[in-house]
Coordinates of C-alpha atoms and ligand atoms in Angstrom, one line a residue:
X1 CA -6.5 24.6 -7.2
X2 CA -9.7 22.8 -6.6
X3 CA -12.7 23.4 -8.0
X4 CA -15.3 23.8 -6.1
X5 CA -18.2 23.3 -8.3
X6 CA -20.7 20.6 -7.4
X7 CA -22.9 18.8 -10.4
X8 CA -26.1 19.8 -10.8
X9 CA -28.9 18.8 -7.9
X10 CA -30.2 15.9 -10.0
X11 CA -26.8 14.2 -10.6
X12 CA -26.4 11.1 -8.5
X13 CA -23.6 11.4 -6.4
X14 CA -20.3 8.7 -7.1
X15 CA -20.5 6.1 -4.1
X16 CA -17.3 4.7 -2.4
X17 CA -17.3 1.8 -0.6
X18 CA -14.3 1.1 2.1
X19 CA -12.9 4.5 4.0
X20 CA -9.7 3.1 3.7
X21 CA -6.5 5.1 2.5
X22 CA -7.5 3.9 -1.1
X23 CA -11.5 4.8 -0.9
X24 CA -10.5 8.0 0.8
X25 CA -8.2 9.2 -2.1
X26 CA -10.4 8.1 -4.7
X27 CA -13.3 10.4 -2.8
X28 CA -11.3 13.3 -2.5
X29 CA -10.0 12.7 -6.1
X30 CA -13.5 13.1 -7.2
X31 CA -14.5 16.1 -4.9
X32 CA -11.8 18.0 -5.8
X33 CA -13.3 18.0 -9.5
X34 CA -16.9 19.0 -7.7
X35 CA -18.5 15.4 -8.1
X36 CA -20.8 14.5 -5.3
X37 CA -19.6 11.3 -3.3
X38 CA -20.8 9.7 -0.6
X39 CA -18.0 7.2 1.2
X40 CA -19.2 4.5 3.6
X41 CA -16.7 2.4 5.9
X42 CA -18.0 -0.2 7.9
X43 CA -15.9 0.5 10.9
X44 CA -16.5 3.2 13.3
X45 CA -12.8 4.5 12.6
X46 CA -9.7 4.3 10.4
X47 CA -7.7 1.2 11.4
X48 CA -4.9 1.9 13.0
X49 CA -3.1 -1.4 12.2
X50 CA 0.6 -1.0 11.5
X51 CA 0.3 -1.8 7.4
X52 CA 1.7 0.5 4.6
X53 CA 4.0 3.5 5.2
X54 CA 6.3 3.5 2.0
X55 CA 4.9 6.0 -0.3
X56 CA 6.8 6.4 -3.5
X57 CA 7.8 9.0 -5.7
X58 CA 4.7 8.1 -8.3
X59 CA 2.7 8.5 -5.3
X60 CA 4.2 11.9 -3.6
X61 CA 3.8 13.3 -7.1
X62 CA -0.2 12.4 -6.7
X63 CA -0.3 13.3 -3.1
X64 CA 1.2 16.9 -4.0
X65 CA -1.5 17.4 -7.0
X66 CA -4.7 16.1 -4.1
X67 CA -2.4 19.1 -2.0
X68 CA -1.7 16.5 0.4
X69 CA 2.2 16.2 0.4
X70 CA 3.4 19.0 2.8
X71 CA 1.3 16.8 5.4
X72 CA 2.2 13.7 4.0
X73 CA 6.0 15.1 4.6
X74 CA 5.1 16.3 7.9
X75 CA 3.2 13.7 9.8
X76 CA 5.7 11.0 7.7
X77 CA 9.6 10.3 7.6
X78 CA 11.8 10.9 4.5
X79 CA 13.9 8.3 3.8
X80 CA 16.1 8.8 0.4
X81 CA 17.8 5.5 0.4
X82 CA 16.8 2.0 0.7
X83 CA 19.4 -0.9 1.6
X84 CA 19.8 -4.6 1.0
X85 CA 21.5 -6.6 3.2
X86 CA 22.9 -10.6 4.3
X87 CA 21.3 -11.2 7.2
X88 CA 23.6 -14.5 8.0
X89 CA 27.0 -12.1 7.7
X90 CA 26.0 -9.2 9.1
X91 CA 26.6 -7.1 5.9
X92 CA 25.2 -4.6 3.9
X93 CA 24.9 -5.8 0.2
X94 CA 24.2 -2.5 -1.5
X95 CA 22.0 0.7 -1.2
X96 CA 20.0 2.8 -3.2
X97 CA 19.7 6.5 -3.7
X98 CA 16.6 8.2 -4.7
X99 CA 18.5 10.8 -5.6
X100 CA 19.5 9.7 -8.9
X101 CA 16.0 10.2 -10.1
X102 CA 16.3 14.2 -9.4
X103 CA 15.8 14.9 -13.1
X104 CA 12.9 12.1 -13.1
X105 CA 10.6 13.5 -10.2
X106 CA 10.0 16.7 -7.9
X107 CA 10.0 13.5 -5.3
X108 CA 13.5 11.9 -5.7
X109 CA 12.8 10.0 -2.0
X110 CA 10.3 7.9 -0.7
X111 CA 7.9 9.3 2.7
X112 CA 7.1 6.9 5.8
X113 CA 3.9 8.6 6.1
X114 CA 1.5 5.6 8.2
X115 CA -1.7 5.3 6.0
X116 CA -3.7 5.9 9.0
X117 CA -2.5 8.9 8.8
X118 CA -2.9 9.3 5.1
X119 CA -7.0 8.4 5.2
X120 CA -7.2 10.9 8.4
X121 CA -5.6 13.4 6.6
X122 CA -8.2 12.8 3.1
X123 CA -11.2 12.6 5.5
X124 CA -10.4 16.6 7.3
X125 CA -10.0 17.7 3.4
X126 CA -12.9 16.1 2.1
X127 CA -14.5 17.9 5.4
X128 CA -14.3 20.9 3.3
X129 CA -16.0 19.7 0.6
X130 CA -19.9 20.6 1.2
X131 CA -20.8 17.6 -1.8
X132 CA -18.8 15.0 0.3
X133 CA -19.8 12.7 2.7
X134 CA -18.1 10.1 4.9
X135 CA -20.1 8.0 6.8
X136 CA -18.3 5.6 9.3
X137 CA -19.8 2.8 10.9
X138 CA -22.1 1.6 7.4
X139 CA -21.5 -1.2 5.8
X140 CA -22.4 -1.7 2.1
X141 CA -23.9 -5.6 2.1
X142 CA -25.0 -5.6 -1.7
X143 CA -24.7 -4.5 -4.9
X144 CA -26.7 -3.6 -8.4
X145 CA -25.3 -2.5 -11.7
X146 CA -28.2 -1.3 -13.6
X147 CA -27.8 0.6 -17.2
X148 CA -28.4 4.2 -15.8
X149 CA -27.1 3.5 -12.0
X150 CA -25.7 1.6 -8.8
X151 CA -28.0 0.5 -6.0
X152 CA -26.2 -0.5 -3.0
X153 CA -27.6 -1.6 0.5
X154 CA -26.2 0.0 3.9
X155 CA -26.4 -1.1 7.0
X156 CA -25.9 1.1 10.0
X157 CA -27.0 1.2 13.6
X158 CA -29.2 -2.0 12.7
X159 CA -31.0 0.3 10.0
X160 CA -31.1 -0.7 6.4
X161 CA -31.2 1.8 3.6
X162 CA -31.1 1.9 -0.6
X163 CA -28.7 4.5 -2.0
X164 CA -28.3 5.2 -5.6
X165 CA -25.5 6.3 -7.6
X166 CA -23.9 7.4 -10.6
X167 CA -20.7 5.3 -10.6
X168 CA -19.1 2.8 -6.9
X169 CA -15.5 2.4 -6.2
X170 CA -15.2 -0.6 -4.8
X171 CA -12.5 0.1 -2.3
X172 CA -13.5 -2.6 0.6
X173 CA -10.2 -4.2 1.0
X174 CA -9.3 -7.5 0.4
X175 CA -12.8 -8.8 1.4
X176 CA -14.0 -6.9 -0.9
X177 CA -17.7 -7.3 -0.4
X178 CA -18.5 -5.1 -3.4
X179 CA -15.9 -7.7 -5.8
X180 CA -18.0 -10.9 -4.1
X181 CA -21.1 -9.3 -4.9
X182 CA -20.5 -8.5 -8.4
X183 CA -19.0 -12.3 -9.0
X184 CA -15.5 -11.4 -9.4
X185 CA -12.8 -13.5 -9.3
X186 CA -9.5 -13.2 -7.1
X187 CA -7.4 -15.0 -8.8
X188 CA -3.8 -16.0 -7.1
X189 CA -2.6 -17.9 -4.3
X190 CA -2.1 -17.7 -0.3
X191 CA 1.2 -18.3 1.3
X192 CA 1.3 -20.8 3.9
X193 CA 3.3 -18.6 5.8
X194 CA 2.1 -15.5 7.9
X195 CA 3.8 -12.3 7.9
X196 CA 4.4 -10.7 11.6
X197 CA 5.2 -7.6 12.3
X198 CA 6.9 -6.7 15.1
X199 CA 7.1 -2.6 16.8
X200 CA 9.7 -1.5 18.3
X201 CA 10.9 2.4 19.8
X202 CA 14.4 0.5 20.2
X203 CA 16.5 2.8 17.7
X204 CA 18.5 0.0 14.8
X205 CA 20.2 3.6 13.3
X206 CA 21.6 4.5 16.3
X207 CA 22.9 0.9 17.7
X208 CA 22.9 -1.0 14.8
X209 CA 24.1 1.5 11.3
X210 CA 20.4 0.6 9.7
X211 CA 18.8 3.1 7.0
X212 CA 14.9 3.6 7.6
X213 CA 13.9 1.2 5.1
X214 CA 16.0 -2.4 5.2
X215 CA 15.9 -5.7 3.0
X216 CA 17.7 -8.6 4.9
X217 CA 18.3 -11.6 2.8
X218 CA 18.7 -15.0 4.7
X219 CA 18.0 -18.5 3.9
X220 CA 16.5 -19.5 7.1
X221 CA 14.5 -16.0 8.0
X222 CA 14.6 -13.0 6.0
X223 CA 13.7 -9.8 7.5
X224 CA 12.1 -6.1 7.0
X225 CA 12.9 -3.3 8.8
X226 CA 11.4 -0.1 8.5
X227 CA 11.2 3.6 10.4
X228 CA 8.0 5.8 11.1
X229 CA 6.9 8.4 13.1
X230 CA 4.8 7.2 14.8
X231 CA 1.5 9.3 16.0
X232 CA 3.9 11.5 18.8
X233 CA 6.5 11.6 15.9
X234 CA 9.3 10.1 17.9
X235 CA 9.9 7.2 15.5
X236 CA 9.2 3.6 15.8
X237 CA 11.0 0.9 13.7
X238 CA 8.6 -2.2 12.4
X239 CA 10.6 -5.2 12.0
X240 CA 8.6 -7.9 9.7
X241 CA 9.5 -12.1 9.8
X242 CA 7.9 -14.5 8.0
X243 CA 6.1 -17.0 10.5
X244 CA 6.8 -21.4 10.2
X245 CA 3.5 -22.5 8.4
X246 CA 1.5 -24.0 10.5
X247 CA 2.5 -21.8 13.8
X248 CA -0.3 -21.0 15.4
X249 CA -0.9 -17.2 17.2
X250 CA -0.1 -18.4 20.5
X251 CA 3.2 -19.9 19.3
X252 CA 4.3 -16.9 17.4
X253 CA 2.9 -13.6 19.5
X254 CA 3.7 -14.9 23.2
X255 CA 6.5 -12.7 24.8
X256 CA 9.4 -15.1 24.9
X257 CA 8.9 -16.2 21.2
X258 CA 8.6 -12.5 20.1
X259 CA 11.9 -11.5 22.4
X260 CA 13.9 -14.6 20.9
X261 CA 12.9 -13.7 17.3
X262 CA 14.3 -10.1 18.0
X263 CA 17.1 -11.2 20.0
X264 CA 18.2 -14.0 17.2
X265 CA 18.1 -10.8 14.6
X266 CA 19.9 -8.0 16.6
X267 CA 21.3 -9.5 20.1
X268 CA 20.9 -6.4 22.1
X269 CA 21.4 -6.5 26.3
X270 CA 17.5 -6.8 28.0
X271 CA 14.5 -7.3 26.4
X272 CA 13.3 -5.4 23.6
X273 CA 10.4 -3.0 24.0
X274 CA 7.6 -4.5 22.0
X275 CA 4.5 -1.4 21.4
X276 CA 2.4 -3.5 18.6
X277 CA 2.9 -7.2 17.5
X278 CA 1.0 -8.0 14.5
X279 CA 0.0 -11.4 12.3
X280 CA -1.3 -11.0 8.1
X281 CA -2.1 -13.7 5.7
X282 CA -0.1 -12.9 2.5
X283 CA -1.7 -12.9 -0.9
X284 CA -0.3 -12.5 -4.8
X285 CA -4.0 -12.0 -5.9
X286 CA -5.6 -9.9 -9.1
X287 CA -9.5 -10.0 -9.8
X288 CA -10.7 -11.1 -13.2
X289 CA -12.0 -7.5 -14.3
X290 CA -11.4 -4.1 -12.4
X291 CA -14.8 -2.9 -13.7
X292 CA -18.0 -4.2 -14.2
X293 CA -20.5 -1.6 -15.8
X294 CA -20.7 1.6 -13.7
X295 CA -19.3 -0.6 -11.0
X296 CA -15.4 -0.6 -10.3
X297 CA -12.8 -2.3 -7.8
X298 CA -9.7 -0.3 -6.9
X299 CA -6.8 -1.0 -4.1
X300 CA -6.7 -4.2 -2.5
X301 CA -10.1 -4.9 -3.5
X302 CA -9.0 -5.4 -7.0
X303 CA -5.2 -6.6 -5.8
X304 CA -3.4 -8.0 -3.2
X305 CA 0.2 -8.8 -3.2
X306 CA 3.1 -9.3 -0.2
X307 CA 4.7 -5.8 1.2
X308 CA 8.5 -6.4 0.4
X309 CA 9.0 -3.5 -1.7
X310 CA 6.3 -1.6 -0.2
X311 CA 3.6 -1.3 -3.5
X312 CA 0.3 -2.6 -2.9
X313 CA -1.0 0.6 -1.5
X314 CA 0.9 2.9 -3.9
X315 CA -0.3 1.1 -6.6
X316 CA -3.9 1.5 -5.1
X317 CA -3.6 5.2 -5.0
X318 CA -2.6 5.6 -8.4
X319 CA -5.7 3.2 -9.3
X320 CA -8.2 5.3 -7.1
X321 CA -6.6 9.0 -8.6
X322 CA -6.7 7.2 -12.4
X323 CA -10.5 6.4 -12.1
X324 CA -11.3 9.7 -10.6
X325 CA -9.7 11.4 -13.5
X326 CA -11.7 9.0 -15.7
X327 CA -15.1 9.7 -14.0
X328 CA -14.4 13.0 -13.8
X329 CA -14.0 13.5 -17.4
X330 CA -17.1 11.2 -18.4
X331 CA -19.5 12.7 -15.9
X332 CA -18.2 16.5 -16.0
X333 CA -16.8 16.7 -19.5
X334 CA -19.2 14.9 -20.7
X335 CA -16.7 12.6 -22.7
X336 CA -18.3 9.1 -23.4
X337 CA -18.6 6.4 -21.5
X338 CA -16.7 3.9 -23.4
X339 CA -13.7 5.8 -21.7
X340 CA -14.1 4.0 -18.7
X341 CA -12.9 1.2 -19.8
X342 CA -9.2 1.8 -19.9
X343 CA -9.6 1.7 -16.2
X344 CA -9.4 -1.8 -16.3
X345 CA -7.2 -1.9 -19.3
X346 CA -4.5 0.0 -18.2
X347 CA -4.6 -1.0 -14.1
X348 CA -5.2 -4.3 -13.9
X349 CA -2.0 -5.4 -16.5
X350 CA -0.1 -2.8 -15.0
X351 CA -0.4 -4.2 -11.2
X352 CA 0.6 -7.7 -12.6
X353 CA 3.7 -6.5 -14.3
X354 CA 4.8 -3.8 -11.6
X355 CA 3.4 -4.9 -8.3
X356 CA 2.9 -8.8 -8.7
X357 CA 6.0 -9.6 -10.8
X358 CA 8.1 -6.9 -8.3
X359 CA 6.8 -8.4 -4.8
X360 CA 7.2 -12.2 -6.2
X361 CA 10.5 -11.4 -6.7
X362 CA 11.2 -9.4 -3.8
X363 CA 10.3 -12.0 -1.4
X364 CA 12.1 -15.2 -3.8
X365 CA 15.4 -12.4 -3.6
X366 CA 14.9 -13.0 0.2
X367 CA 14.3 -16.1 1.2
X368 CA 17.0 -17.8 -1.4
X369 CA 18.4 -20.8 -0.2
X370 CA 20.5 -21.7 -2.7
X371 CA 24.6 -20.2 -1.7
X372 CA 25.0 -19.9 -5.6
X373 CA 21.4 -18.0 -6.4
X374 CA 22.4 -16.2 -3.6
X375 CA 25.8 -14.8 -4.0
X376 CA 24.6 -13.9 -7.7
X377 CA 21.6 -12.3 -6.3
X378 CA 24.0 -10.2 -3.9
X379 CA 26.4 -9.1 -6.8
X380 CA 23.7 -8.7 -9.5
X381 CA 22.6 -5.5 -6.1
X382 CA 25.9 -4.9 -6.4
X383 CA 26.7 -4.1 -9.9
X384 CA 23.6 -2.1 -10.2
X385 CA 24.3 0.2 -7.4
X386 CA 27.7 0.9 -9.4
X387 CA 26.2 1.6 -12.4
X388 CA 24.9 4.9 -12.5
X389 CA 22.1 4.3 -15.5
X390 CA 21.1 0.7 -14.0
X391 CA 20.8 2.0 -10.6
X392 CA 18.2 4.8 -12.0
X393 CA 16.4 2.0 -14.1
X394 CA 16.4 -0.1 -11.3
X395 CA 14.7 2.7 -9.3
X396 CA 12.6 4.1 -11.8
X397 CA 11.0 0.6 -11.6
X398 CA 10.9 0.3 -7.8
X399 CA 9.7 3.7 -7.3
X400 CA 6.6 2.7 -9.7
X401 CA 7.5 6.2 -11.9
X402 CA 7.9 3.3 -15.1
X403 CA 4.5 1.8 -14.3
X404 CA 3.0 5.4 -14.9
X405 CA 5.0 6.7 -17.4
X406 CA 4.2 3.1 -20.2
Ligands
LIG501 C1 2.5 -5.6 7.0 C2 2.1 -4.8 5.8 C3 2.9 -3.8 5.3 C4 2.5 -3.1 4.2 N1 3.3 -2.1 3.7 C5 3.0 -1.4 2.6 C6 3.8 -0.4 2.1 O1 4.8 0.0 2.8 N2 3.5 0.3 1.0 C7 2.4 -0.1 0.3 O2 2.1 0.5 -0.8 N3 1.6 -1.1 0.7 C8 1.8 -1.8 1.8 N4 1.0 -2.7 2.3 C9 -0.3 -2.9 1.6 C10 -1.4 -1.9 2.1 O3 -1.5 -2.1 3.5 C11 -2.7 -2.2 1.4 O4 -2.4 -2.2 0.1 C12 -3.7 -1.1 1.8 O5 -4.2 -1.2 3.1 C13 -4.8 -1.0 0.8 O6 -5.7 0.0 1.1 P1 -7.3 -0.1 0.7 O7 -7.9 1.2 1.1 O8 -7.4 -0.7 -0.6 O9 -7.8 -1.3 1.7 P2 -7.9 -1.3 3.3 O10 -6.8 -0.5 3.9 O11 -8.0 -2.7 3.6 O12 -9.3 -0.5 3.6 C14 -10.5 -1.1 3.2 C15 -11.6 -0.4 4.1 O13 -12.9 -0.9 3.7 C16 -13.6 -1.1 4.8 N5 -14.7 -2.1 4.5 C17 -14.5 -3.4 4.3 N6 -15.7 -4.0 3.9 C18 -16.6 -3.0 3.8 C19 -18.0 -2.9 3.5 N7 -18.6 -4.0 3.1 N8 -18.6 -1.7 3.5 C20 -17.9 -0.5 3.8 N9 -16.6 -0.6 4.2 C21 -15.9 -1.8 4.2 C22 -12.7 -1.6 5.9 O14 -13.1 -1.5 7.2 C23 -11.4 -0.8 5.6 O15 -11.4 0.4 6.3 C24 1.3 -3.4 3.5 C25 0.5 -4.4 3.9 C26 0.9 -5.1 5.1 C27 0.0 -6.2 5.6

């Protein structure tokens, strides 16, 4: 149950900065204890851009302690299996079960759930909470740790304004504003290729055998293809390519180059209905330090790595509810300070070894070239969807349930 107790009038409330899905977990994470937090997003809404929808076990499990996951389950798609396939054959290579992690998690499946949908669905609860504020459409332009507090600046509606705090989650994205103002470093590299994403109602289960979440392996253009809801709930499928470098939008969003891409993957009669089409720079990136003082970075703010595998977000959520937990302790419980700084000891090697080594990976199994490295790839799947204790391993890893559990 949450407790509804807010700290006392003095206490400075904890400051959020980014209402994405990550900032708006981390501020009902904290007023579900009864901290005061005030959360500012720069935009006047939740972007609606097709990004994350995979949410994995280690995440449902969080989702159903915030009392999110019957409407995580509900707005979303469950989806127990996962599938690997040869794009150049045609073939499935080997698939996954959730399932064999039954004994391992209440959540032996992964949910589709949009994370539009997930941030909407944190900002009506933390509507409830009288200590919490959201306010859209202010952006936070600065930043100062001080011994006792955080100052940040705000801008909105051409208005500038100071507000203190006890603790700020930086949860700005990428972009981060918060990480540049504190002098962090991102430290990584770029792809020179694009990721598009491509939208689709056309139905691949119905024509084409595909599971709701599919890895296609090729050597000259691997693919993604995933199912959601969609806001009406009658499913979409999102197919992801990686673009040539160099390709410029033009080149890769005009209709004839988006109906031969989709064509060249699944040849189907007439065009293909096209709802969204969609470009992203790709990242493997990790910041220097996770925390600076009373000051902390949390989702992509602190990490950014590609989507094959579907982690970045998950493993933002599990930063945003850690820290909560932390803060929660230090400013309710009164436990010392020094606690905060397993934040950054435990998240930041964590992302590298679950979420950076896992994506790198993911995206080298896909794009292989090599016939050998390939066909070794293919029966190293193989052999560990036969083997009934690899398989779980293999899962336990995927799912992020190890990541939590070391
Ligand atoms: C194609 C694609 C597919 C993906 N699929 C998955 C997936 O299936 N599973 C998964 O786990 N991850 C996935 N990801 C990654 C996932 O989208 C990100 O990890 C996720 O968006 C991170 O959430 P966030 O809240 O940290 O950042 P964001 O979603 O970027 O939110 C940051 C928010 O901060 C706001 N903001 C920025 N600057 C300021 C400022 N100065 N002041 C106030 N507000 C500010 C922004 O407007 C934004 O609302 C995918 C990514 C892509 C591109």
């Amino acid at each position: 149950m949450a407790d509804r107790r807010t700290t006392s009038g003095s206490a400075r409330p904890v400051l959020v900065a980014g209402g994405g899905p990550v900032g708006v977990m981390a501020a009902l994470a904290l007023a579900r204890q009864g901290l005061a937090v005030r959360l500012f997003e720069a935009d006047d809404h939740v972007n609606e851009a097709p990004r994350a929808a995979t949410t994995h076990p280690a995440t449902l499990e969080m989702l159903a302690d915030l009392g999110l996951i019957d409407e995580v389950i509900r707005r979303g798609l469950v989806a127990r299996t996962f599938q690997f396939w040869d794009r150049s054959s045609g073939r499935m290579v080997a698939e996954f079960d959730h399932g064999v992690l039954k004994d391992d998690t209440r959540y032996p499946f992964v949910v589709q759930c949009e994370q539009h949908k997930l941030a909407n669905l944190g900002i009506e609860r933390l509507g409830a909470f009288a200590h919490a504020e959201v306010r859209f459409s202010a952006r936070v332009t600065s930043v100062e740790v001080l011994a006792d507090r955080v100052e940040i600046t705000v801008e909105s509606a051409g208005k500038t304004e100071q507000v203190a705090g006890s603790f700020l989650v930086g949860a700005d994205g990428g972009r981060s504003t918060v990480r540049k103002a504190l002098g962090i470093a991102f430290e990584g590299y770029t792809f020179p290729e694009r990721f598009l994403v491509l939208t689709t109602p056309f139905d691949f289960a119905a024509h084409r055998g595909c599971g709701f979440r599919c890895y296609f392996s090729d050597p000259d253009e691997w693919a993604n293809l995933f199912k959601v809801a969609g806001n009406d709930g009658t499913g979409l499928w999102r197919v992801v390519f990686p673009t040539q470098p160099g390709e410029t939008d033009q080149q890769v969003l005009n209709e004839d180059s988006v109906q031969r891409r989709l064509q060249k993957f699944f040849p189907q009669d007439g065009p293909y209905p096209v709802v969204h089409r969609n470009l992203y720079n790709v990242h493997q990136r990790v910041a220097a330090t996770f925390r600076q003082g009373r000051a902390f970075l949390a989702g992509d703010a602190a990490h950014v790595n590609n989507p094959i595998g579907g982690l970045g977000l998950n493993c933002g959520i599990h930063d945003a509810v850690e820290l909560a937990g932390l803060i929660g302790r230090v400013v309710r419980d009164g436990e010392p300070e020094d606690l905060l700084g397993r934040y950054d000891q435990r998240r930041r090697p964590i992302n590298i070894e679950y979420v950076q080594q896992q994506t790198i990976n993911n995206k080298k199994r896909l794009e292989e070239k090599d016939p050998q490295a390939r066909a070794a790839s293919f029966a190293f799947l193989r052999r560990t969807a036969d083997d009934p204790v690899a398989h779980r391993a293999f899962l336990l890893r995927t799912s992020l349930l190890e990541s939590l559990r070391s």
